[in-house]
């Protein structure tokens, strides 16, 4: 079945460092790919998405490119801030038999940014 | 304010005592879903609903029930909770009945402990 694999955390960085969180997927067909972010004590929020190969999703300085040839959707940010400390989830949309879509999540990567 | 509201935020109960976690959205969304979040496993779908009176099982439905009598409400029912249902639960919704191929809006979560 379809699945998502993320790098294990926690990832600890100093403020203004470059961030990469790796995400690879296994899927039949061409799913949409997502990054969701979970700040402490809150629910998940959509950070960015890409719907087809070579699409780049971007938001709040974060970027991720849908790479079909490497089945990857790595999250990057050029200069992280303390406020970016959160758990980041990579996900793909999985088409079900009833034509609904389900999100399949990776296990999440905790990012801690130190001042 | 557009939101998904879950209650309660925290719940401690004992094995076998029936409980209900409520979920309500004020965005007139068609699709609603319940997830549980466990360390190292990411989020896994419990049940989902594509419309009023239409519900279906997700990946981990055992021990749970849901109902969708009104569009805005989607309660999660544990008839006889067991310790392996100790988890962080999230309700989510999206505009289209097809669900998660577009943005999902999440509630703030319910931390359940079953003793």
Coordinates of N, CA and C in Angstrom, one line a residue:
Chain A
X1 N 0.8 -1.2 0.0 CA 0.0 0.0 0.0 C 0.8 1.2 0.0
X2 N 0.2 2.4 -0.1 CA 0.9 3.6 -0.1 C 1.4 4.0 1.3
X3 N 2.6 4.6 1.3 CA 3.2 5.0 2.6 C 4.1 6.2 2.5
X4 N 4.4 6.7 3.6 CA 5.3 7.9 3.7 C 6.3 7.6 4.7
X5 N 7.6 8.0 4.4 CA 8.7 7.8 5.3 C 9.4 9.1 5.6
X6 N 9.5 9.5 6.8 CA 10.2 10.7 7.2 C 11.4 10.5 8.0
X7 N 12.3 11.4 7.9 CA 13.5 11.3 8.8 C 13.1 11.4 10.2
X8 N 13.8 10.6 11.0 CA 13.5 10.6 12.5 C 14.1 11.9 13.1
X9 N 13.4 12.4 14.1 CA 13.9 13.5 14.8 C 14.4 13.2 16.2
X10 N 14.6 14.1 17.0 CA 14.4 15.5 16.7 C 15.5 16.1 15.9
X11 N 15.2 17.2 15.2 CA 16.2 17.9 14.5 C 16.4 19.2 15.3
X12 N 17.6 19.5 15.7 CA 17.9 20.6 16.6 C 18.8 21.6 15.8
X13 N 18.4 22.8 15.6 CA 19.2 23.8 14.8 C 19.3 25.1 15.6
X14 N 20.3 25.8 15.2 CA 20.4 27.2 15.7 C 19.6 28.1 14.8
X15 N 19.1 29.2 15.4 CA 18.4 30.2 14.6 C 19.2 30.6 13.4
X16 N 18.5 30.8 12.3 CA 19.0 31.2 11.0 C 19.7 30.1 10.3
X17 N 19.8 28.9 10.8 CA 20.3 27.8 10.1 C 19.4 27.3 9.0
X18 N 20.0 26.5 8.0 CA 19.2 26.0 6.9 C 18.6 24.7 7.4
X19 N 17.3 24.5 7.0 CA 16.6 23.3 7.4 C 16.3 22.4 6.2
X20 N 16.5 21.1 6.3 CA 16.0 20.1 5.4 C 15.4 19.0 6.3
X21 N 14.1 18.7 6.0 CA 13.5 17.5 6.5 C 13.1 16.6 5.4
X22 N 13.7 15.4 5.4 CA 13.5 14.4 4.3 C 12.2 13.7 4.4
X23 N 11.6 13.5 3.2 CA 10.3 12.8 3.1 C 10.4 12.0 1.8
X24 N 10.1 10.7 1.9 CA 10.0 9.9 0.6 C 8.7 9.2 0.7
X25 N 8.1 8.8 -0.4 CA 6.8 8.2 -0.4 C 6.8 6.9 -1.4
X26 N 5.9 6.1 -1.1 CA 5.6 4.9 -2.0 C 4.1 5.1 -2.4
X27 N 3.9 5.1 -3.7 CA 2.5 5.2 -4.1 C 2.3 4.7 -5.5
X28 N 1.1 4.2 -5.7 CA 0.7 3.9 -7.1 C -0.1 5.1 -7.6
X29 N 0.0 5.4 -8.8 CA -0.6 6.6 -9.3 C 0.1 7.9 -9.0
X30 N -0.6 9.0 -8.9 CA 0.0 10.3 -8.7 C -0.7 11.1 -7.6
X31 N -0.3 10.8 -6.4 CA -1.0 11.4 -5.3 C -0.6 12.9 -5.2
X32 N -1.4 13.7 -4.5 CA -1.0 15.0 -4.0 C -0.1 14.8 -2.8
X33 N 0.8 15.7 -2.6 CA 1.7 15.6 -1.4 C 1.6 16.9 -0.5
X34 N 1.7 16.7 0.8 CA 1.5 17.7 1.7 C 2.5 17.8 2.8
X35 N 2.7 19.0 3.3 CA 3.4 19.1 4.6 C 2.4 19.8 5.6
X36 N 2.2 19.2 6.7 CA 1.4 19.8 7.8 C 2.3 20.0 9.0
X37 N 2.0 21.1 9.7 CA 2.8 21.5 10.9 C 1.9 21.5 12.1
X38 N 2.5 21.0 13.2 CA 1.8 20.9 14.5 C 2.6 21.7 15.5
X39 N 2.1 22.9 15.9 CA 2.7 23.6 17.0 C 2.3 23.0 18.4
X40 N 3.1 23.2 19.4 CA 2.8 22.6 20.7 C 1.3 22.9 21.2
X41 N 0.6 21.9 21.5 CA -0.7 22.0 22.1 C -1.8 22.3 21.0
X42 N -1.5 22.3 19.8 CA -2.4 22.6 18.7 C -2.7 21.5 17.8
X43 N -3.7 21.6 17.0 CA -3.9 20.7 15.9 C -3.0 20.9 14.7
X44 N -3.1 20.1 13.7 CA -2.2 20.2 12.5 C -2.8 21.3 11.6
X45 N -1.8 22.0 11.0 CA -2.2 23.0 10.0 C -1.5 22.7 8.7
X46 N -2.2 23.0 7.6 CA -1.5 22.8 6.3 C -0.4 23.8 6.1
X47 N 0.8 23.4 5.8 CA 1.9 24.3 5.5 C 2.0 24.5 4.0
X48 N 2.0 23.4 3.3 CA 2.1 23.6 1.8 C 1.7 22.3 1.2
X49 N 1.4 22.4 -0.2 CA 1.1 21.1 -0.9 C 1.6 21.2 -2.3
X50 N 1.6 20.1 -3.0 CA 2.0 20.0 -4.4 C 1.1 18.9 -5.0
X51 N 0.6 19.2 -6.2 CA -0.4 18.2 -6.7 C 0.1 17.4 -7.9
X52 N 1.3 17.8 -8.5 CA 1.8 17.0 -9.6 C 3.3 17.1 -9.6
X53 N 3.9 16.2 -10.4 CA 5.4 16.2 -10.5 C 6.0 17.5 -10.9
X54 N 7.1 17.9 -10.2 CA 7.8 19.1 -10.4 C 7.1 20.3 -9.9
X55 N 6.0 20.2 -9.3 CA 5.3 21.3 -8.6 C 6.1 21.7 -7.4
X56 N 6.2 23.0 -7.1 CA 6.8 23.4 -5.8 C 5.8 24.1 -5.0
X57 N 5.6 23.5 -3.8 CA 4.7 24.2 -2.8 C 5.6 25.1 -1.9
X58 N 5.0 26.2 -1.5 CA 5.8 27.2 -0.7 C 4.8 28.0 0.2
X59 N 5.3 28.3 1.4 CA 4.5 29.1 2.3 C 5.4 29.4 3.5
X60 N 5.4 30.7 4.0 CA 6.1 31.1 5.2 C 7.6 30.9 5.1
X61 N 8.2 30.9 3.9 CA 9.6 30.6 3.7 C 10.0 29.2 3.5
X62 N 9.0 28.3 3.7 CA 9.2 26.9 3.5 C 8.9 26.5 2.1
X63 N 9.7 25.5 1.6 CA 9.5 25.0 0.2 C 9.6 23.5 0.2
X64 N 8.9 22.9 -0.8 CA 9.1 21.5 -1.1 C 8.7 21.2 -2.5
X65 N 9.5 20.4 -3.2 CA 9.3 20.1 -4.6 C 8.9 18.7 -4.8
X66 N 7.9 18.4 -5.5 CA 7.4 17.1 -5.8 C 8.3 16.4 -6.8
X67 N 9.1 15.5 -6.4 CA 10.1 14.8 -7.3 C 9.7 13.4 -7.5
X68 N 9.1 13.2 -8.7 CA 8.6 11.9 -9.0 C 9.7 10.9 -9.2
X69 N 10.8 11.3 -9.8 CA 11.9 10.4 -10.1 C 12.6 9.8 -8.9
X70 N 12.6 10.6 -7.8 CA 13.1 10.1 -6.5 C 12.1 9.8 -5.5
X71 N 10.8 10.0 -5.9 CA 9.7 9.8 -4.9 C 9.9 10.5 -3.6
X72 N 10.2 11.8 -3.7 CA 10.6 12.6 -2.6 C 9.8 13.9 -2.5
X73 N 9.7 14.5 -1.3 CA 9.1 15.8 -1.1 C 9.7 16.4 0.1
X74 N 11.0 16.7 0.0 CA 11.8 17.2 1.1 C 11.4 18.6 1.4
X75 N 11.3 18.9 2.7 CA 10.9 20.3 3.2 C 12.2 21.1 3.5
X76 N 12.2 22.3 3.0 CA 13.4 23.1 3.2 C 13.0 24.5 3.6
X77 N 13.9 25.1 4.4 CA 13.8 26.6 4.7 C 15.2 27.1 4.9
X78 N 15.4 28.3 4.3 CA 16.7 28.9 4.2 C 17.2 29.4 5.6
X79 N 16.3 29.9 6.4 CA 16.7 30.5 7.7 C 15.6 30.3 8.7
X80 N 15.8 29.3 9.6 CA 14.8 29.0 10.6 C 14.8 30.0 11.8
X81 N 13.6 30.1 12.3 CA 13.4 30.9 13.5 C 12.9 30.1 14.7
X82 N 13.1 30.6 15.9 CA 12.6 29.9 17.1 C 11.2 29.5 17.0
X83 N 10.4 30.4 16.3 CA 8.9 30.2 16.2 C 8.6 29.0 15.2
X84 N 9.6 28.5 14.5 CA 9.4 27.3 13.6 C 9.4 26.0 14.4
X85 N 9.8 26.1 15.7 CA 9.8 24.8 16.5 C 8.5 24.2 16.5
X86 N 8.4 23.0 16.1 CA 7.1 22.3 15.9 C 7.4 20.9 15.4
X87 N 6.3 20.1 15.2 CA 6.4 18.8 14.6 C 5.9 18.9 13.2
X88 N 6.6 18.4 12.2 CA 6.3 18.5 10.8 C 5.9 17.1 10.3
X89 N 4.8 17.1 9.6 CA 4.3 15.8 9.0 C 4.2 15.9 7.5
X90 N 4.8 14.9 6.9 CA 4.7 14.7 5.5 C 3.5 13.8 5.2
X91 N 2.7 14.0 4.2 CA 1.5 13.2 3.9 C 1.2 13.1 2.4
X92 N 0.6 12.1 2.1 CA 0.1 12.0 0.7 C -1.4 11.6 0.7
X93 N -2.1 12.0 -0.4 CA -3.5 11.7 -0.4 C -3.7 10.4 -1.2
X94 N -4.5 9.5 -0.6 CA -4.7 8.2 -1.1 C -6.2 8.1 -1.6
X95 N -6.4 7.8 -2.8 CA -7.7 7.6 -3.4 C -8.4 6.3 -2.9
X96 N -9.6 6.4 -2.3 CA -10.2 5.2 -1.8 C -11.3 4.7 -2.9
X97 N -11.8 3.5 -2.6 CA -12.7 2.9 -3.6 C -14.0 3.8 -3.7
X98 N -14.4 4.5 -2.6 CA -15.6 5.3 -2.7 C -15.4 6.7 -3.3
X99 N -14.2 6.9 -3.9 CA -13.8 8.2 -4.5 C -13.5 9.3 -3.5
X100 N -13.4 8.9 -2.2 CA -12.9 9.9 -1.2 C -11.4 9.8 -1.2
X101 N -10.8 10.8 -0.5 CA -9.3 10.8 -0.4 C -9.0 10.7 1.1
X102 N -8.0 9.9 1.4 CA -7.5 9.8 2.8 C -6.1 10.3 2.8
X103 N -5.7 11.0 3.9 CA -4.3 11.4 4.1 C -3.6 10.2 4.8
X104 N -2.4 9.9 4.2 CA -1.5 8.9 4.8 C -0.3 9.8 5.3
X105 N -0.1 9.7 6.6 CA 0.9 10.5 7.2 C 2.2 9.8 7.5
X106 N 3.3 10.5 7.5 CA 4.5 10.0 8.0 C 4.5 10.1 9.5
X107 N 5.5 9.6 10.2 CA 5.6 9.6 11.6 C 5.8 10.9 12.3
X108 N 6.2 11.9 11.5 CA 6.4 13.2 12.1 C 7.9 13.5 12.4
X109 N 8.4 14.7 12.3 CA 9.7 15.1 12.6 C 9.6 16.3 13.5
X110 N 10.2 16.2 14.7 CA 10.2 17.3 15.6 C 11.4 18.2 15.3
X111 N 11.1 19.5 15.2 CA 12.1 20.5 15.0 C 12.2 21.4 16.2
X112 N 13.4 21.5 16.7 CA 13.7 22.4 17.8 C 14.7 23.5 17.3
X113 N 14.4 24.7 17.4 CA 15.3 25.8 17.0 C 15.7 26.6 18.2
X114 N 17.0 26.6 18.5 CA 17.5 27.3 19.6 C 17.9 28.8 19.2
X115 N 17.7 29.7 20.2 CA 18.1 31.1 19.9 C 19.6 31.3 19.7
Chain B
X1 N -15.3 33.0 13.7 CA -14.0 32.4 13.3 C -14.2 31.0 12.8
X2 N -13.7 30.6 11.6 CA -13.8 29.3 11.1 C -13.0 28.3 12.0
X3 N -13.6 27.3 12.4 CA -12.8 26.4 13.3 C -13.5 25.0 13.4
X4 N -12.7 24.1 13.9 CA -13.1 22.7 14.3 C -13.0 22.7 15.8
X5 N -14.0 22.4 16.5 CA -14.0 22.4 18.0 C -14.2 21.0 18.5
X6 N -13.2 20.6 19.3 CA -13.3 19.3 20.0 C -13.5 19.5 21.5
X7 N -14.2 18.6 22.1 CA -14.3 18.6 23.5 C -14.4 17.2 24.1
X8 N -13.8 16.9 25.2 CA -12.9 17.8 26.0 C -11.5 17.8 25.4
X9 N -10.6 18.7 26.0 CA -9.2 18.7 25.6 C -8.5 17.5 26.3
X10 N -8.8 17.3 27.5 CA -8.2 16.2 28.2 C -9.3 15.3 28.9
X11 N -9.0 14.0 28.9 CA -10.0 13.1 29.5 C -9.3 11.9 30.1
X12 N -9.5 11.7 31.4 CA -9.0 10.5 32.0 C -10.2 9.6 32.4
X13 N -10.2 8.4 32.1 CA -11.3 7.5 32.4 C -10.8 6.1 32.7
X14 N -11.7 5.2 33.1 CA -11.3 3.9 33.4 C -11.8 2.9 32.4
X15 N -11.2 1.8 32.3 CA -11.6 0.7 31.4 C -13.1 0.4 31.5
X16 N -13.7 0.4 30.3 CA -15.1 0.0 30.2 C -16.2 1.1 30.4
X17 N -15.8 2.3 30.7 CA -16.7 3.3 31.0 C -17.0 4.1 29.7
X18 N -18.1 4.0 29.1 CA -18.4 4.6 27.8 C -18.2 6.1 27.8
X19 N -17.6 6.6 26.7 CA -17.4 8.0 26.6 C -17.6 8.5 25.2
X20 N -17.8 9.8 25.1 CA -18.0 10.5 23.8 C -17.1 11.7 23.7
X21 N -16.4 11.8 22.6 CA -15.6 13.0 22.3 C -16.4 13.7 21.2
X22 N -16.7 15.0 21.5 CA -17.5 15.7 20.5 C -16.6 16.5 19.5
X23 N -17.1 16.7 18.3 CA -16.5 17.5 17.3 C -17.5 18.2 16.5
X24 N -17.2 19.5 16.3 CA -18.2 20.4 15.6 C -17.4 21.3 14.7
X25 N -17.9 21.5 13.5 CA -17.2 22.5 12.6 C -18.3 23.5 12.1
X26 N -17.8 24.8 11.9 CA -18.8 25.8 11.6 C -18.5 26.4 10.2
X27 N -17.9 25.5 9.3 CA -17.6 25.9 8.0 C -18.4 25.3 6.9
X28 N -19.5 24.6 7.3 CA -20.4 23.9 6.4 C -19.6 22.8 5.5
X29 N -18.6 22.2 6.1 CA -17.8 21.2 5.4 C -18.6 19.9 5.2
X30 N -18.4 19.3 4.1 CA -19.0 18.0 3.8 C -18.3 16.9 4.5
X31 N -17.0 16.9 4.4 CA -16.2 15.7 4.9 C -15.7 16.0 6.3
X32 N -15.8 14.9 7.1 CA -15.2 15.0 8.5 C -14.5 13.6 8.8
X33 N -13.5 13.7 9.6 CA -12.8 12.5 9.9 C -12.2 12.5 11.3
X34 N -11.9 11.4 11.8 CA -11.2 11.2 13.1 C -9.9 10.5 12.9
X35 N -8.9 11.0 13.6 CA -7.6 10.4 13.6 C -7.1 10.2 15.0
X36 N -6.2 9.2 15.2 CA -5.5 9.1 16.4 C -4.0 9.2 16.2
X37 N -3.3 9.9 17.1 CA -1.9 10.1 16.9 C -1.1 9.4 18.0
X38 N -0.2 8.6 17.6 CA 0.6 7.8 18.6 C 2.0 8.0 18.3
X39 N 2.9 8.1 19.3 CA 4.3 8.3 19.0 C 4.9 7.3 18.0
X40 N 5.6 7.8 17.0 CA 6.3 7.0 16.1 C 5.4 6.4 15.0
X41 N 4.1 6.7 15.1 CA 3.2 6.2 14.1 C 2.5 7.2 13.3
X42 N 2.7 8.5 13.6 CA 2.0 9.5 12.9 C 0.5 9.5 13.2
X43 N -0.3 10.0 12.3 CA -1.8 10.0 12.5 C -2.4 8.8 11.7
X44 N -3.3 8.2 12.3 CA -4.0 7.1 11.6 C -5.5 7.3 11.6
X45 N -6.2 7.1 10.5 CA -7.6 7.4 10.4 C -8.4 6.4 11.1
X46 N -9.4 6.8 11.9 CA -10.3 5.9 12.6 C -11.6 5.7 11.8
X47 N -12.3 6.8 11.5 CA -13.5 6.8 10.7 C -13.6 8.1 9.9
X48 N -14.4 8.1 8.9 CA -14.6 9.3 8.2 C -16.1 9.4 7.7
X49 N -16.5 10.6 7.3 CA -17.8 10.8 6.8 C -17.8 11.7 5.6
X50 N -18.5 11.3 4.5 CA -18.5 12.1 3.3 C -19.7 13.0 3.3
X51 N -20.7 12.7 4.2 CA -21.9 13.6 4.2 C -22.8 13.1 5.4
X52 N -23.8 13.8 5.6 CA -24.8 13.4 6.6 C -25.3 12.0 6.4
X53 N -25.2 11.2 7.5 CA -25.7 9.8 7.5 C -24.8 8.9 6.6
X54 N -23.6 9.4 6.2 CA -22.7 8.5 5.5 C -21.4 8.5 6.2
X55 N -21.1 7.3 6.8 CA -19.8 7.1 7.5 C -19.1 5.8 7.0
X56 N -17.8 5.8 7.2 CA -17.1 4.6 6.8 C -15.9 4.4 7.6
X57 N -15.4 3.2 7.7 CA -14.2 2.9 8.5 C -12.9 3.4 7.8
X58 N -12.0 3.8 8.7 CA -10.7 4.1 8.3 C -9.7 2.9 8.5
X59 N -8.5 3.2 8.9 CA -7.5 2.1 9.1 C -7.6 1.4 10.5
X60 N -8.1 2.1 11.5 CA -8.1 1.6 12.8 C -9.4 1.8 13.5
X61 N -10.5 1.2 13.0 CA -11.9 1.5 13.5 C -12.3 0.7 14.7
X62 N -11.5 -0.4 15.1 CA -12.0 -1.3 16.1 C -12.1 -0.6 17.4
X63 N -13.2 -0.8 18.1 CA -13.4 -0.2 19.4 C -14.0 1.2 19.4
X64 N -14.3 1.7 18.2 CA -14.9 3.1 18.0 C -16.2 3.0 17.2
X65 N -17.0 4.0 17.5 CA -18.2 4.3 16.7 C -18.3 5.7 16.4
X66 N -19.0 6.1 15.4 CA -19.2 7.5 15.0 C -20.7 7.6 14.5
X67 N -21.1 8.9 14.5 CA -22.4 9.1 13.8 C -22.3 10.5 13.2
X68 N -23.2 10.7 12.1 CA -23.2 12.0 11.5 C -24.7 12.3 11.2
X69 N -25.4 12.7 12.2 CA -26.8 13.1 12.1 C -27.0 14.5 11.6
X70 N -26.0 15.3 11.8 CA -26.1 16.7 11.3 C -24.7 17.0 10.6
X71 N -24.8 17.9 9.7 CA -23.6 18.2 8.9 C -22.4 18.7 9.8
X72 N -22.7 19.5 10.8 CA -21.7 20.1 11.6 C -21.0 19.2 12.7
X73 N -21.7 18.2 13.1 CA -21.2 17.4 14.2 C -20.8 16.0 13.8
X74 N -19.8 15.5 14.5 CA -19.2 14.2 14.1 C -18.6 13.6 15.4
X75 N -19.4 13.1 16.4 CA -18.9 12.6 17.6 C -18.2 11.3 17.5
X76 N -17.2 11.1 18.3 CA -16.5 9.8 18.4 C -16.9 9.1 19.7
X77 N -17.3 7.9 19.6 CA -17.9 7.1 20.7 C -17.0 5.9 21.0
X78 N -16.6 5.8 22.3 CA -15.9 4.6 22.7 C -16.8 3.9 23.7
X79 N -17.4 2.8 23.2 CA -18.5 2.1 24.0 C -17.8 1.5 25.3
X80 N -16.7 0.9 25.1 CA -16.0 0.2 26.3 C -14.5 0.4 26.1
X81 N -14.1 1.6 26.6 CA -12.6 2.0 26.3 C -11.7 1.0 27.0
X82 N -10.5 0.8 26.3 CA -9.5 0.0 26.9 C -8.2 0.8 26.9
X83 N -7.2 0.3 27.7 CA -5.9 1.1 27.8 C -5.2 1.3 26.4
X84 N -5.4 0.4 25.5 CA -4.7 0.6 24.2 C -5.4 1.7 23.3
X85 N -6.5 2.3 23.9 CA -7.1 3.5 23.2 C -6.6 4.8 23.8
X86 N -5.7 4.7 24.7 CA -5.0 5.9 25.2 C -4.2 6.5 24.1
X87 N -4.5 7.7 23.8 CA -4.0 8.4 22.6 C -4.4 9.8 22.5
X88 N -3.8 10.5 21.5 CA -4.2 11.9 21.2 C -5.1 11.8 20.0
X89 N -6.3 12.3 20.1 CA -7.3 12.2 19.0 C -7.6 13.6 18.4
X90 N -7.7 13.5 17.0 CA -8.0 14.8 16.3 C -9.2 14.5 15.4
X91 N -10.0 15.5 15.4 CA -11.1 15.6 14.4 C -10.6 16.6 13.3
X92 N -11.1 16.3 12.1 CA -10.7 17.1 10.9 C -11.8 17.2 10.0
X93 N -11.8 18.3 9.2 CA -12.9 18.5 8.2 C -12.3 19.1 6.9
X94 N -13.0 19.0 5.8 CA -12.7 19.7 4.6 C -14.0 20.0 3.8
X95 N -13.9 20.9 2.9 CA -15.1 21.4 2.2 C -15.7 20.4 1.3
X96 N -14.9 19.7 0.5 CA -15.4 18.8 -0.4 C -15.7 17.4 0.2
X97 N -16.7 16.7 -0.3 CA -17.0 15.4 0.2 C -15.9 14.4 0.0
X98 N -15.0 14.7 -1.0 CA -14.0 13.8 -1.3 C -12.9 13.8 -0.3
X99 N -12.9 14.9 0.5 CA -12.0 14.9 1.7 C -10.6 15.4 1.4
X100 N -9.6 14.5 1.7 CA -8.3 15.0 2.0 C -7.4 15.3 0.9
X101 N -8.0 15.4 -0.3 CA -7.1 15.8 -1.4 C -6.9 17.4 -1.5
X102 N -7.6 18.0 -0.5 CA -7.3 19.4 -0.4 C -7.1 19.7 1.1
X103 N -7.2 20.9 1.5 CA -6.8 21.3 2.9 C -7.7 20.6 3.9
X104 N -7.1 20.0 4.9 CA -7.9 19.5 6.1 C -7.7 20.5 7.2
X105 N -8.9 20.8 7.9 CA -8.9 21.7 9.0 C -9.0 20.8 10.3
X106 N -8.0 21.0 11.2 CA -8.0 20.1 12.4 C -8.4 20.8 13.6
X107 N -9.1 20.1 14.5 CA -9.3 20.5 15.9 C -8.0 20.5 16.7
X108 N -8.1 21.0 17.9 CA -6.9 21.1 18.8 C -6.6 19.9 19.5
X109 N -7.4 18.8 19.4 CA -7.0 17.5 19.9 C -7.6 17.2 21.2
X110 N -7.8 15.9 21.5 CA -8.3 15.4 22.8 C -7.3 14.4 23.3
X111 N -6.7 14.6 24.4 CA -5.7 13.7 25.0 C -6.5 12.8 25.9
X112 N -6.6 11.5 25.5 CA -7.4 10.5 26.3 C -6.5 9.5 27.0
X113 N -6.7 9.3 28.3 CA -6.0 8.3 29.0 C -7.0 7.3 29.6
X114 N -6.8 6.0 29.3 CA -7.7 5.0 29.8 C -6.9 4.1 30.8
X115 N -7.4 4.2 32.0 CA -6.7 3.5 33.1 C -7.2 2.1 33.3

